[in-house]
Coordinates of C-alpha atoms in Angstrom, one line a residue:
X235 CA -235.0 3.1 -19.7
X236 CA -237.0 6.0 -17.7
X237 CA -234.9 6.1 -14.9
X238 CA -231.6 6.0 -17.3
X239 CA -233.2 9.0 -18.5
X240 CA -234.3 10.5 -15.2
X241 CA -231.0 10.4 -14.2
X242 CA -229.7 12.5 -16.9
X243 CA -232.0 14.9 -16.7
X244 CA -230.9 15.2 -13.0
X245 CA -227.0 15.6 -14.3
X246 CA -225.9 19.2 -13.9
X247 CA -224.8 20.7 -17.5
X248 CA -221.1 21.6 -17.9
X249 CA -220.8 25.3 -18.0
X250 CA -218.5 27.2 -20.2
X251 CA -218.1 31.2 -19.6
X252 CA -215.5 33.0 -21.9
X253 CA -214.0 35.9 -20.5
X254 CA -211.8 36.3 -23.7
X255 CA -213.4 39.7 -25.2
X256 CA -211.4 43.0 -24.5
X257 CA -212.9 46.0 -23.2
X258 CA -214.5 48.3 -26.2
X259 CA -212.0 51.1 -27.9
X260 CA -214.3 54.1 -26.6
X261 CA -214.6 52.3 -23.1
X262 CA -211.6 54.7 -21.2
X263 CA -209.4 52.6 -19.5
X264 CA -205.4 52.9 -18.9
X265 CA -204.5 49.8 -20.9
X266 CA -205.5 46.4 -22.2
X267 CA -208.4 44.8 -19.8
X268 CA -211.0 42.5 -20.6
X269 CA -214.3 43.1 -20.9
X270 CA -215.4 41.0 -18.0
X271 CA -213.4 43.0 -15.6
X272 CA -215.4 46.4 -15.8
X273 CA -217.5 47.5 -13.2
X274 CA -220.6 46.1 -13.0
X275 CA -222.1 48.5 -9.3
X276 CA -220.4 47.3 -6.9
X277 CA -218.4 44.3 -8.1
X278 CA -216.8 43.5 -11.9
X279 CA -218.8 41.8 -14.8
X280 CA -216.8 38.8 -14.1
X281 CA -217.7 38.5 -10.4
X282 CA -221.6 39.2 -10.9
X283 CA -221.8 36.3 -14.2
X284 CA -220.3 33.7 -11.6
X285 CA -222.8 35.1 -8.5
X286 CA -225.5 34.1 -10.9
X287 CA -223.9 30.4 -11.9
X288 CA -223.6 29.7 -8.0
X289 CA -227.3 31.1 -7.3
X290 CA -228.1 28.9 -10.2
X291 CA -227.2 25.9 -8.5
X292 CA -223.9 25.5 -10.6
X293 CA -220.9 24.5 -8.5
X294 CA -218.2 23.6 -11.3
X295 CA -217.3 26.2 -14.0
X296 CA -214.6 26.1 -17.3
X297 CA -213.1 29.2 -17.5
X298 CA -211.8 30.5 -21.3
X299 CA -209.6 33.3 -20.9
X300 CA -207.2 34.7 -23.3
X301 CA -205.3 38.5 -22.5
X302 CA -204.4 38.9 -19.4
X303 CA -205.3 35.6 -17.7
X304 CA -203.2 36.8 -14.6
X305 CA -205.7 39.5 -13.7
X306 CA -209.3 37.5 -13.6
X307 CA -207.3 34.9 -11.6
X308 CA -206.3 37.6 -9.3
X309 CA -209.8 38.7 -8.9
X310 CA -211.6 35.4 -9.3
X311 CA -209.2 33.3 -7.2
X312 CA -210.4 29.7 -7.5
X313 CA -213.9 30.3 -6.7
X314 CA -214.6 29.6 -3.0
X315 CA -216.4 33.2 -2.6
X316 CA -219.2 31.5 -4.8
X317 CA -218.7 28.4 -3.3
X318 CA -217.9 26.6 -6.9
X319 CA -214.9 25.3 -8.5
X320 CA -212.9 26.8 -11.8
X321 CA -211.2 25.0 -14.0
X322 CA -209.1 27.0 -16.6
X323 CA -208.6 27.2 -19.9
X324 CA -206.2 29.3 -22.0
X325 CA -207.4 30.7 -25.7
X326 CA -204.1 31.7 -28.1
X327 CA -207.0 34.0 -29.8
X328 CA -209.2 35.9 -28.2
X329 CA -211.6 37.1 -31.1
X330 CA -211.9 33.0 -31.9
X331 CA -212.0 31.0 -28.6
X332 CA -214.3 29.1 -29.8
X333 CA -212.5 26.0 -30.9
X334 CA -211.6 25.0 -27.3
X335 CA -215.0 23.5 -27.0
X336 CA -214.3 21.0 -29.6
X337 CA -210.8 19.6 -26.6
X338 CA -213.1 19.7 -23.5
X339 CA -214.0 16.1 -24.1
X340 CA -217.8 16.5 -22.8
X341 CA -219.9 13.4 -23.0
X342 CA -222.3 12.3 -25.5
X343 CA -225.7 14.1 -25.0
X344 CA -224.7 16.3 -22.2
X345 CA -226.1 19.4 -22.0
X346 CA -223.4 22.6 -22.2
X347 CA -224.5 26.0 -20.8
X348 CA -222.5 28.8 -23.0
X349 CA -222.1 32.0 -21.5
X350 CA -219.6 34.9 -21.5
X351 CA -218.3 36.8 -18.5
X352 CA -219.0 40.3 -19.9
X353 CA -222.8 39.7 -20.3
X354 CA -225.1 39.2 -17.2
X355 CA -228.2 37.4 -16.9
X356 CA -229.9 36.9 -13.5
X357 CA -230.3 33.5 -12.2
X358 CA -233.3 32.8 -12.6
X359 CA -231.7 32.9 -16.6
X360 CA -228.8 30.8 -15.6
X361 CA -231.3 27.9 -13.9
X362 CA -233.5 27.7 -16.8
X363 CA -230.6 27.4 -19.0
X364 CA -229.5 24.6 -16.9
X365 CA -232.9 22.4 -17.3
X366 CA -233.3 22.7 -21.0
X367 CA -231.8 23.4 -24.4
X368 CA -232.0 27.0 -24.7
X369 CA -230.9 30.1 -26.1
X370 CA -231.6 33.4 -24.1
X371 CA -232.3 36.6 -26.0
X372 CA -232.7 39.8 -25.1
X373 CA -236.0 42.0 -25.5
X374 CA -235.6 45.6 -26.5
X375 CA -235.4 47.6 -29.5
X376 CA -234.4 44.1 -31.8
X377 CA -234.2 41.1 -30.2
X378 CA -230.6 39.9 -30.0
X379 CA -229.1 36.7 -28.2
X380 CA -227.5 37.4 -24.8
X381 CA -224.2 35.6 -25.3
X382 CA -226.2 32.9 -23.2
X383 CA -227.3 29.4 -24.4
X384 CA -227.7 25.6 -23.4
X385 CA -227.3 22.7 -26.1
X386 CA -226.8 18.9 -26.4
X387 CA -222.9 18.9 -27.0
X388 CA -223.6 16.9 -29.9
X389 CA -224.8 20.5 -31.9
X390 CA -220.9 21.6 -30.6
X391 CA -220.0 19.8 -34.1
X392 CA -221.7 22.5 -36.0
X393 CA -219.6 25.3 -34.5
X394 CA -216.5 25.8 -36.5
X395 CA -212.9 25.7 -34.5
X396 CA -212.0 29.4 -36.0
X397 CA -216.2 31.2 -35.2
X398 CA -215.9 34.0 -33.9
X399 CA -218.4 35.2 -31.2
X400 CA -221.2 36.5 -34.8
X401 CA -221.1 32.7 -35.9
X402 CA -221.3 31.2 -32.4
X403 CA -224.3 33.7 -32.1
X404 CA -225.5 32.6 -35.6
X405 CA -225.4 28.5 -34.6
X406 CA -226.8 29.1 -31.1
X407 CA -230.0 31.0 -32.4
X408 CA -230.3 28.9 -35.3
X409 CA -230.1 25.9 -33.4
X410 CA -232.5 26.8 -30.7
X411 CA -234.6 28.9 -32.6
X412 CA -238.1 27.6 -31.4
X413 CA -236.3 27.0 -27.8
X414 CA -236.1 30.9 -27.4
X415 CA -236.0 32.2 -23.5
X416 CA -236.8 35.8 -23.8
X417 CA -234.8 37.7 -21.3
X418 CA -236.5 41.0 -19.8
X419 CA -234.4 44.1 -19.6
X420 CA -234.0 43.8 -15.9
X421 CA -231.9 40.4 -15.8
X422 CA -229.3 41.6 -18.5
X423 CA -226.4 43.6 -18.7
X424 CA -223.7 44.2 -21.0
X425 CA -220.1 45.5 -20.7
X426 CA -219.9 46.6 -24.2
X427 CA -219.5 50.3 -25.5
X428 CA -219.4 53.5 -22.9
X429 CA -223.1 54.0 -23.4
X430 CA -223.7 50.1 -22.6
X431 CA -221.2 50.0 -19.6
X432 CA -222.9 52.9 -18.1
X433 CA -226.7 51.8 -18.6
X434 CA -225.5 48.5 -16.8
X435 CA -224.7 50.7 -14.0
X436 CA -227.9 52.3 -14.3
X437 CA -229.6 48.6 -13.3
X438 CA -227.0 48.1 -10.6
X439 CA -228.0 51.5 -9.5
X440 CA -231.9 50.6 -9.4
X441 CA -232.1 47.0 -8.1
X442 CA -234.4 46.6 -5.5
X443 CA -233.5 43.2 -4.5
X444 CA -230.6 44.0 -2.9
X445 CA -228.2 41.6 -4.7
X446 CA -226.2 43.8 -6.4
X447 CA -224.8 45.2 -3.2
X448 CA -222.7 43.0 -0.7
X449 CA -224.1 42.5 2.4
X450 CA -221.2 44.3 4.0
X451 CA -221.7 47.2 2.7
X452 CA -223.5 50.2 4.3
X453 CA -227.1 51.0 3.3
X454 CA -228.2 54.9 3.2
X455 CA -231.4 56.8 1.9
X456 CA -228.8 57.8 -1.3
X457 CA -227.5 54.1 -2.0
X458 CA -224.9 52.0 -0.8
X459 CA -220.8 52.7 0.0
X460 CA -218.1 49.9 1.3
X461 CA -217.1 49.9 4.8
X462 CA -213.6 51.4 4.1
X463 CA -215.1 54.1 1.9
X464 CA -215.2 58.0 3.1
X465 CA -217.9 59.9 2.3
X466 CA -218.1 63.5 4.2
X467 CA -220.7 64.0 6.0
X468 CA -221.3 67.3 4.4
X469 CA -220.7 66.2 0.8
X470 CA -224.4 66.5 -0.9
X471 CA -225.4 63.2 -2.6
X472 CA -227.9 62.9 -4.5
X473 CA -229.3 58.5 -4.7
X474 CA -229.0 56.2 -6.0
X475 CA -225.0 56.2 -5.8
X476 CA -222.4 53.2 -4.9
X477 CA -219.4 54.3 -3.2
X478 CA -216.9 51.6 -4.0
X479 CA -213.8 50.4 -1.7
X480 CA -211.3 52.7 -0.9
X481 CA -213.5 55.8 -2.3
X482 CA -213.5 59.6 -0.9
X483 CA -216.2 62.3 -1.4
X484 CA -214.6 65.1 0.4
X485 CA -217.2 68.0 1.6
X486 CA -219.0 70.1 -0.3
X487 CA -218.6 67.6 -3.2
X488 CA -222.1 66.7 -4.9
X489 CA -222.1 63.4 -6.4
X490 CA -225.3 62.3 -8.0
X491 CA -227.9 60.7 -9.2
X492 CA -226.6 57.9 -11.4
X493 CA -223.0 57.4 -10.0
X494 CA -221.0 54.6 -9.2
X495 CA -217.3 55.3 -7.8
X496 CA -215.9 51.9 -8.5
X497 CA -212.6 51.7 -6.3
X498 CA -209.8 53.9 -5.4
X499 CA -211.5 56.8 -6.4
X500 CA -211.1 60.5 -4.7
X501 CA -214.2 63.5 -5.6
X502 CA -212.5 67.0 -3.9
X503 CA -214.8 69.3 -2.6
X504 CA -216.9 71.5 -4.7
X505 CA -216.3 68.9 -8.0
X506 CA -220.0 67.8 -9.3
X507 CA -220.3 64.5 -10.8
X508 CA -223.7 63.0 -12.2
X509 CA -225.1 60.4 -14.3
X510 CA -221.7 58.7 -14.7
X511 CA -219.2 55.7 -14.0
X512 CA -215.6 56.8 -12.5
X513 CA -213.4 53.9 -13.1
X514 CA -210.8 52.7 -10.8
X515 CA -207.7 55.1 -9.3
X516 CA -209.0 58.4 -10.4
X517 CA -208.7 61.4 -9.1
X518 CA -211.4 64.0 -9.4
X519 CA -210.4 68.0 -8.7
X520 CA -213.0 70.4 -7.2
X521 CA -212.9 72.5 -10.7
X522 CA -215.2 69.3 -12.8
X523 CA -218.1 68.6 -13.7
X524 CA -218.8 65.5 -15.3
X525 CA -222.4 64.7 -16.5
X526 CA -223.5 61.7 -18.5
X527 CA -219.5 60.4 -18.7
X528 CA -217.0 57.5 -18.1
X529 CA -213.9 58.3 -16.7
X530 CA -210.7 57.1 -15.7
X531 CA -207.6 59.4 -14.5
X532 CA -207.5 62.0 -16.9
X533 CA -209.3 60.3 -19.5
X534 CA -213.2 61.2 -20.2
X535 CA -215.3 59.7 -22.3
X536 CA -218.3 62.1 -23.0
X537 CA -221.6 60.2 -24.1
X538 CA -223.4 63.3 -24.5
X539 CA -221.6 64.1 -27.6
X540 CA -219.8 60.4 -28.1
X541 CA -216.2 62.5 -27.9
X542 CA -212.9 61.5 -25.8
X543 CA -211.4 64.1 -24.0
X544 CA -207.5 63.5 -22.0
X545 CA -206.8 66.2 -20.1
X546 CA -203.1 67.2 -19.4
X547 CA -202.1 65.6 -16.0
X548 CA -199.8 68.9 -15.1
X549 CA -202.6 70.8 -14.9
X550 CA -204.3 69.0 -11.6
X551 CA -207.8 68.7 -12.9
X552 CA -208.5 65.2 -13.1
X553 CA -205.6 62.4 -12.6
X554 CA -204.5 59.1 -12.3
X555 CA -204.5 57.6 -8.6
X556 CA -202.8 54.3 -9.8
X557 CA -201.0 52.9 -6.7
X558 CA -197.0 53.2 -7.8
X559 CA -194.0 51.9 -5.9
X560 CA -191.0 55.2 -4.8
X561 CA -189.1 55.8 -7.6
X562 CA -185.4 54.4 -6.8
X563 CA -182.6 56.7 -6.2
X564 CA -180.1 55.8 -9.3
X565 CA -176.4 55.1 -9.0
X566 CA -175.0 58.4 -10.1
X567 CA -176.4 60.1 -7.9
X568 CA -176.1 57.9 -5.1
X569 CA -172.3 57.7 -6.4
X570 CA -172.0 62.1 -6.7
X571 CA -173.2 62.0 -3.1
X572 CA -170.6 59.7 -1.4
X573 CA -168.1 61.7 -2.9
X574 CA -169.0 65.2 -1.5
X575 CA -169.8 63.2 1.9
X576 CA -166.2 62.0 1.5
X577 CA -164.8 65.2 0.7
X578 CA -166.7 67.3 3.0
X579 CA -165.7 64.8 6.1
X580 CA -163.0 66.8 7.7
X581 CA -164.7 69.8 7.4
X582 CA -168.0 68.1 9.7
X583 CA -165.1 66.7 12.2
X584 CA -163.9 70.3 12.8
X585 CA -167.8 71.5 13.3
X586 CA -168.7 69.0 15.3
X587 CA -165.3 69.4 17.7
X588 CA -166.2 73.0 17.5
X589 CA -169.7 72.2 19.0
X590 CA -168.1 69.7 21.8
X591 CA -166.2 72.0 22.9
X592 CA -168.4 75.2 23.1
X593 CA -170.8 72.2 24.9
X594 CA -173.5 72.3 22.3
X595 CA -174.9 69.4 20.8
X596 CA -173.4 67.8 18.0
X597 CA -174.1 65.8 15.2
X598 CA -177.7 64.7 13.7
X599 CA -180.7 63.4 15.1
X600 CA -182.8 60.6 13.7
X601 CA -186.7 61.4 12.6
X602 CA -189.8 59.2 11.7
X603 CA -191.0 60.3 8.3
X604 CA -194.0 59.2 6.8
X605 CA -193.6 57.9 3.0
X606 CA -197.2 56.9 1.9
X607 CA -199.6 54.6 2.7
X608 CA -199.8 50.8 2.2
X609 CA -202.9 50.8 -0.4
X610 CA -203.8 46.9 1.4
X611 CA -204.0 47.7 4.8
X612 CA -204.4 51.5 4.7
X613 CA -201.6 51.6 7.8
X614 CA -199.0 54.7 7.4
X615 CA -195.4 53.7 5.9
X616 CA -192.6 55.3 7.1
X617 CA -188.8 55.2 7.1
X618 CA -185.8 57.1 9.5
X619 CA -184.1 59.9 8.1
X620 CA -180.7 62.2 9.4
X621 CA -181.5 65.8 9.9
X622 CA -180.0 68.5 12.4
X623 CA -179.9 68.3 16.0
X624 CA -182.4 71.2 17.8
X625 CA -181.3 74.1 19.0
X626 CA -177.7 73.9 17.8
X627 CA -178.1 76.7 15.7
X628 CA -175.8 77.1 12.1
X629 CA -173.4 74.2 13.1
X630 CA -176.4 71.9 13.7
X631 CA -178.2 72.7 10.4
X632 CA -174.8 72.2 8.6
X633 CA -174.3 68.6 10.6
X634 CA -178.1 67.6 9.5
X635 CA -177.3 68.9 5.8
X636 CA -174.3 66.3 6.1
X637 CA -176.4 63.7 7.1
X638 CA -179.2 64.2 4.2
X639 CA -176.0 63.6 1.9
X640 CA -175.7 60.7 3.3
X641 CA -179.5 59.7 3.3
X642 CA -179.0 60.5 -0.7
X643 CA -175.9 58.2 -0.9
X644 CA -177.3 55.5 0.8
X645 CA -180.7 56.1 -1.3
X646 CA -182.8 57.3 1.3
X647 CA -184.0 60.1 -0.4
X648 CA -183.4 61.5 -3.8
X649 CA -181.5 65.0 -4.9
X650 CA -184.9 66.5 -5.2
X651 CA -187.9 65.6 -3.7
X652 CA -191.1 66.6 -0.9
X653 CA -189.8 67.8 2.2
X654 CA -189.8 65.0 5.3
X655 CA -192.6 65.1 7.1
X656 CA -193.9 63.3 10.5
X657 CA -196.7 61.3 11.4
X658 CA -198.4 64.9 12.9
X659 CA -197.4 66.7 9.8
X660 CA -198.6 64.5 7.3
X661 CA -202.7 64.2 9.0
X662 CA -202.6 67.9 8.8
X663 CA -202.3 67.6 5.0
X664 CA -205.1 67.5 2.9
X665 CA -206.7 63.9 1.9
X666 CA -205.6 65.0 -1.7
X667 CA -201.9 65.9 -1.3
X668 CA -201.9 62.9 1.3
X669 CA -202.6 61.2 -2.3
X670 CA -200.6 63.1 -4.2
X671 CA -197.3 62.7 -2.4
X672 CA -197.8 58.5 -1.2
X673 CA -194.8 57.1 -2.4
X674 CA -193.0 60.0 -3.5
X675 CA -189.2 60.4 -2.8
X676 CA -187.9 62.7 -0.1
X677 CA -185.8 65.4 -1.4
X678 CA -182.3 66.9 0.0
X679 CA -183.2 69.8 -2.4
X680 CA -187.0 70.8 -2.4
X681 CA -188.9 73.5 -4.1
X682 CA -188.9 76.9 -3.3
X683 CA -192.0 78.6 -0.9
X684 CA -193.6 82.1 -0.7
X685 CA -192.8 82.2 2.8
X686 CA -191.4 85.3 5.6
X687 CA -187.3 83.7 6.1
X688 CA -188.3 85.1 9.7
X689 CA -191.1 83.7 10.8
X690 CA -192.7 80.4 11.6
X691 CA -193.1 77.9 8.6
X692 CA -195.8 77.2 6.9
X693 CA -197.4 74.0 6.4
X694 CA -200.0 75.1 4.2
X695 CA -197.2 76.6 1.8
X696 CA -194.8 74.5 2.3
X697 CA -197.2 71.8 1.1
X698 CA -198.4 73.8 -2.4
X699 CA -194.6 74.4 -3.0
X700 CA -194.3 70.3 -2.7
X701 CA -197.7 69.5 -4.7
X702 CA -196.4 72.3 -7.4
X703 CA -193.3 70.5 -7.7
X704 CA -194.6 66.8 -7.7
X705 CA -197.1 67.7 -10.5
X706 CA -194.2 69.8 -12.6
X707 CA -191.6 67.2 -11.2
X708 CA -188.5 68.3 -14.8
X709 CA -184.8 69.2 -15.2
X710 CA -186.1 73.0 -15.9
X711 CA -187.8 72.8 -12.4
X712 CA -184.6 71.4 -10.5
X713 CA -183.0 74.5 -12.1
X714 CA -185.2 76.8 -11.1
X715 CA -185.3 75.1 -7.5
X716 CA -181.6 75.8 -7.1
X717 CA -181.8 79.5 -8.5
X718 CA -184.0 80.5 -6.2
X719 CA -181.6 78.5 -3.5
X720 CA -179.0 80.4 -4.4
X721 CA -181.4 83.5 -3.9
X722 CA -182.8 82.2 -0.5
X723 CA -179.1 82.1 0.7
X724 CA -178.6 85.8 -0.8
X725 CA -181.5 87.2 0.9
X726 CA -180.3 85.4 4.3
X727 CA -177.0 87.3 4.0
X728 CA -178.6 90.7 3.4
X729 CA -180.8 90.2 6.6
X730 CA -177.8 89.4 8.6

């Protein structure tokens, strides 16, 4: 009988994490996530609850997930980072997921470990979870249960199918109510409200052990960035910060203390951000300030004075970075195009037989412009495009106006659109406007510069006429792109 008993208490618990709780309404983000998936330093809630199952000694988990199921997979994958296997389960409700643990068929007088995926506890919780029935709560201001508790699945029975997450806190307390494990402010974390999300960072921030950060990632005096971060060396940061994956602190930027850049997350120079949490594919301008905030594109939440704030995205001060596939070239105007290129064919015979014969070259040349970036790899994408042949003077910039027609019909580029630019060209932009044109559609009509008709062009100009466009991208802008054409062609004529 001692070693039958031995030998349970040797049997490793089942463990049951529900990751079925949405993010909370004052939590900024661009559309339905759950909870588990916000930032937690330098990994999500999700990722950091299962570190702590593995470090535990756990190696099989049941996953309860509800709204979007296809984005924790994404990010969990089946568990081999942690070295443990998933199994998954699918809630219809996520307020009341309960009720699965009454179809998990666990065996009589195993133990269960409960835990959610939007509320850390260290290991050290987890293990002593595992070894005894227990319900962790946390010690602060009141003393309130984790999210976190062990039973005998017998005790499942008193949970009813339809509880929602205040009675399965109400049963686990009352159940293991002299069993308490009191949890010290260090080895929990919630995702909750604003305020909560961005005191969890605030442990992240502080953790001396070293296991909030990945071992990849590169140590300095002022925190911790990832390897394919960018942080200028004459940005002025301020520790402890995390500079997440795919992050940019441009110069003269000043980031800090208290900050965590989650991912895909670009600070321009002379913007000061402090005390706060910049969520994922934002874009930060050099005119902010954010203290004591959660962001996300042009979303702020402000804690200081618990008030949202969305700021218009034409005006450039903060924005959205979310990576965005080239908006297709539509039928009609792929159609409008063909036609004139039909139309206008005899008419490019006769210039180009007129350049033959005065031996001048004829026709269009082929050039390598860059389109964006590919957001996995970081390598430059790019695509061939007609324009006119060098030095061929008015008959070769009419041939390479021919050939962007037919770039438009074959949907190449778009009626309006940046201006092509090469692989030379597009380093010489800014990181921002690198950013801000990825992706966008090349243009056989582009917006009008402020520059000398005469003279050399001008990147720098040329690039604000682009960014000004892109940003104010409407039909009352097309128009006013071919006025001032029509003006530009005026003005030629009177110099000639």
């Amino acid at each position: 009988m001692q070693s039958n008993e031995s030998a349970d208490a040797c049997t490793p618990p089942r463990v049951v994490l529900f990751m079925t709780a949405p993010s909370a309404g004052d939590v900024p983000v661009s559309g339905p996530l759950p909870a588990s998936l916000l930032p937690f330093g330098s990994a999500t809630f999700a990722e950091r609850v299962l570190d702590s199952c593995a470090r535990a000694g756990l190696t099989e988990i049941d996953l309860v997930v509800s709204e979007q199921p296809e984005k924790l997979r994404k990010q969990l994958g089946d568990g081999w980072r942690w070295g443990v296997k998933l199994n998954w389960h699918l809630a219809k409700e996520s307020a009341t997921p309960y009720g699965l643990l009454h179809a998990m068929g666990f065996a009589p007088g195993q133990r269960v470990l409960i835990g959610h995926g939007h509320r850390w506890v260290a290991d050290s919780v987890v293990r002593a979870l595992a070894e005894a029935d227990r319900a962790a709560v946390r010690v602060g201001p009141a003393v309130a249960w984790t999210g976190w508790v062990s039973m005998d699945s017998l005790f499942l029975n008193a949970i009813s199918p339809h509880a929602d997450y205040a009675a399965l806190a109400e049963v686990a307390v009352s159940l293991q109510s002299r069993q308490c494990l009191m949890v010290p402010r260090g080895e929990f974390a919630w995702g909750g409200t604003a305020l909560e999300l961005l005191q969890a960072q605030e442990l992240a921030l502080r953790d001396e052990s070293g296991l909030h950060v990945p071992a990849t990632w590169l140590r300095f005096p002022w925190g911790a960035m990832s390897p394919d971060a960018s942080v200028h060396p004459q940005a002025a940061i301020q520790g402890p910060v995390l500079v997440g994956p795919r992050c940019m602190v441009d110069r003269d930027a000043r980031v800090g203390p208290g900050v965590v850049l989650s991912r895909d997350v670009l600070v321009s120079g002379g913007a000061v951000v402090r005390d706060a949490l910049i969520l994922p594919n934002t874009y930060v301008s050099g005119s902010v300030t954010l203290d004591h905030a959660v962001v996300q594109g042009n979303v702020v939440q402000d804690l200081t004075w618990s008030a949202r704030t969305t700021l218009p995205q034409r005006d450039g001060v903060l924005g959205t970075l979310a990576p965005k596939a080239a908006p297709r070239a539509d039928w009609s105007g792929r159609l409008l195009a063909a036609l004139l290129a039909l139309l206008l064919a005899p008419a490019l015979v006769a210039v180009a037989l007129s350049q033959w014969l005065r031996r001048r070259p004829a026709g269009w040349r082929s050039i390598d412009v860059v389109t964006g970036r590919n957001e996995e790899n970081g390598w430059l994408q790019r695509t061939w495009l007609r324009d006119g042949a060098l030095h061929a003077g008015l008959a070769g910039w009419l041939q390479g106006r021919y050939g962007a027609l037919l770039d438009v019909a074959q949907g190449r580029r778009h009626w309006f659109g940046i201006r092509p630019r090469g692989t030379a060209q597009w380093y010489a932009l800014r990181r921002d406007w690198q950013v801000l044109f990825s992706h966008q559609p090349v243009g056989f009509f582009h917006a009008p510069s402020w520059i000398d008709l005469a003279g050399h062009p001008d990147g720098e100009a040329l690039a604000a006429a682009d960014a000004y466009f892109t940003v104010r991208a409407s039909l009352g802008e097309r128009l006013r792109t071919l006025l001032a054409l029509a003006r530009t062609f005026r003005l030629a004529e009177a110099q000639l």
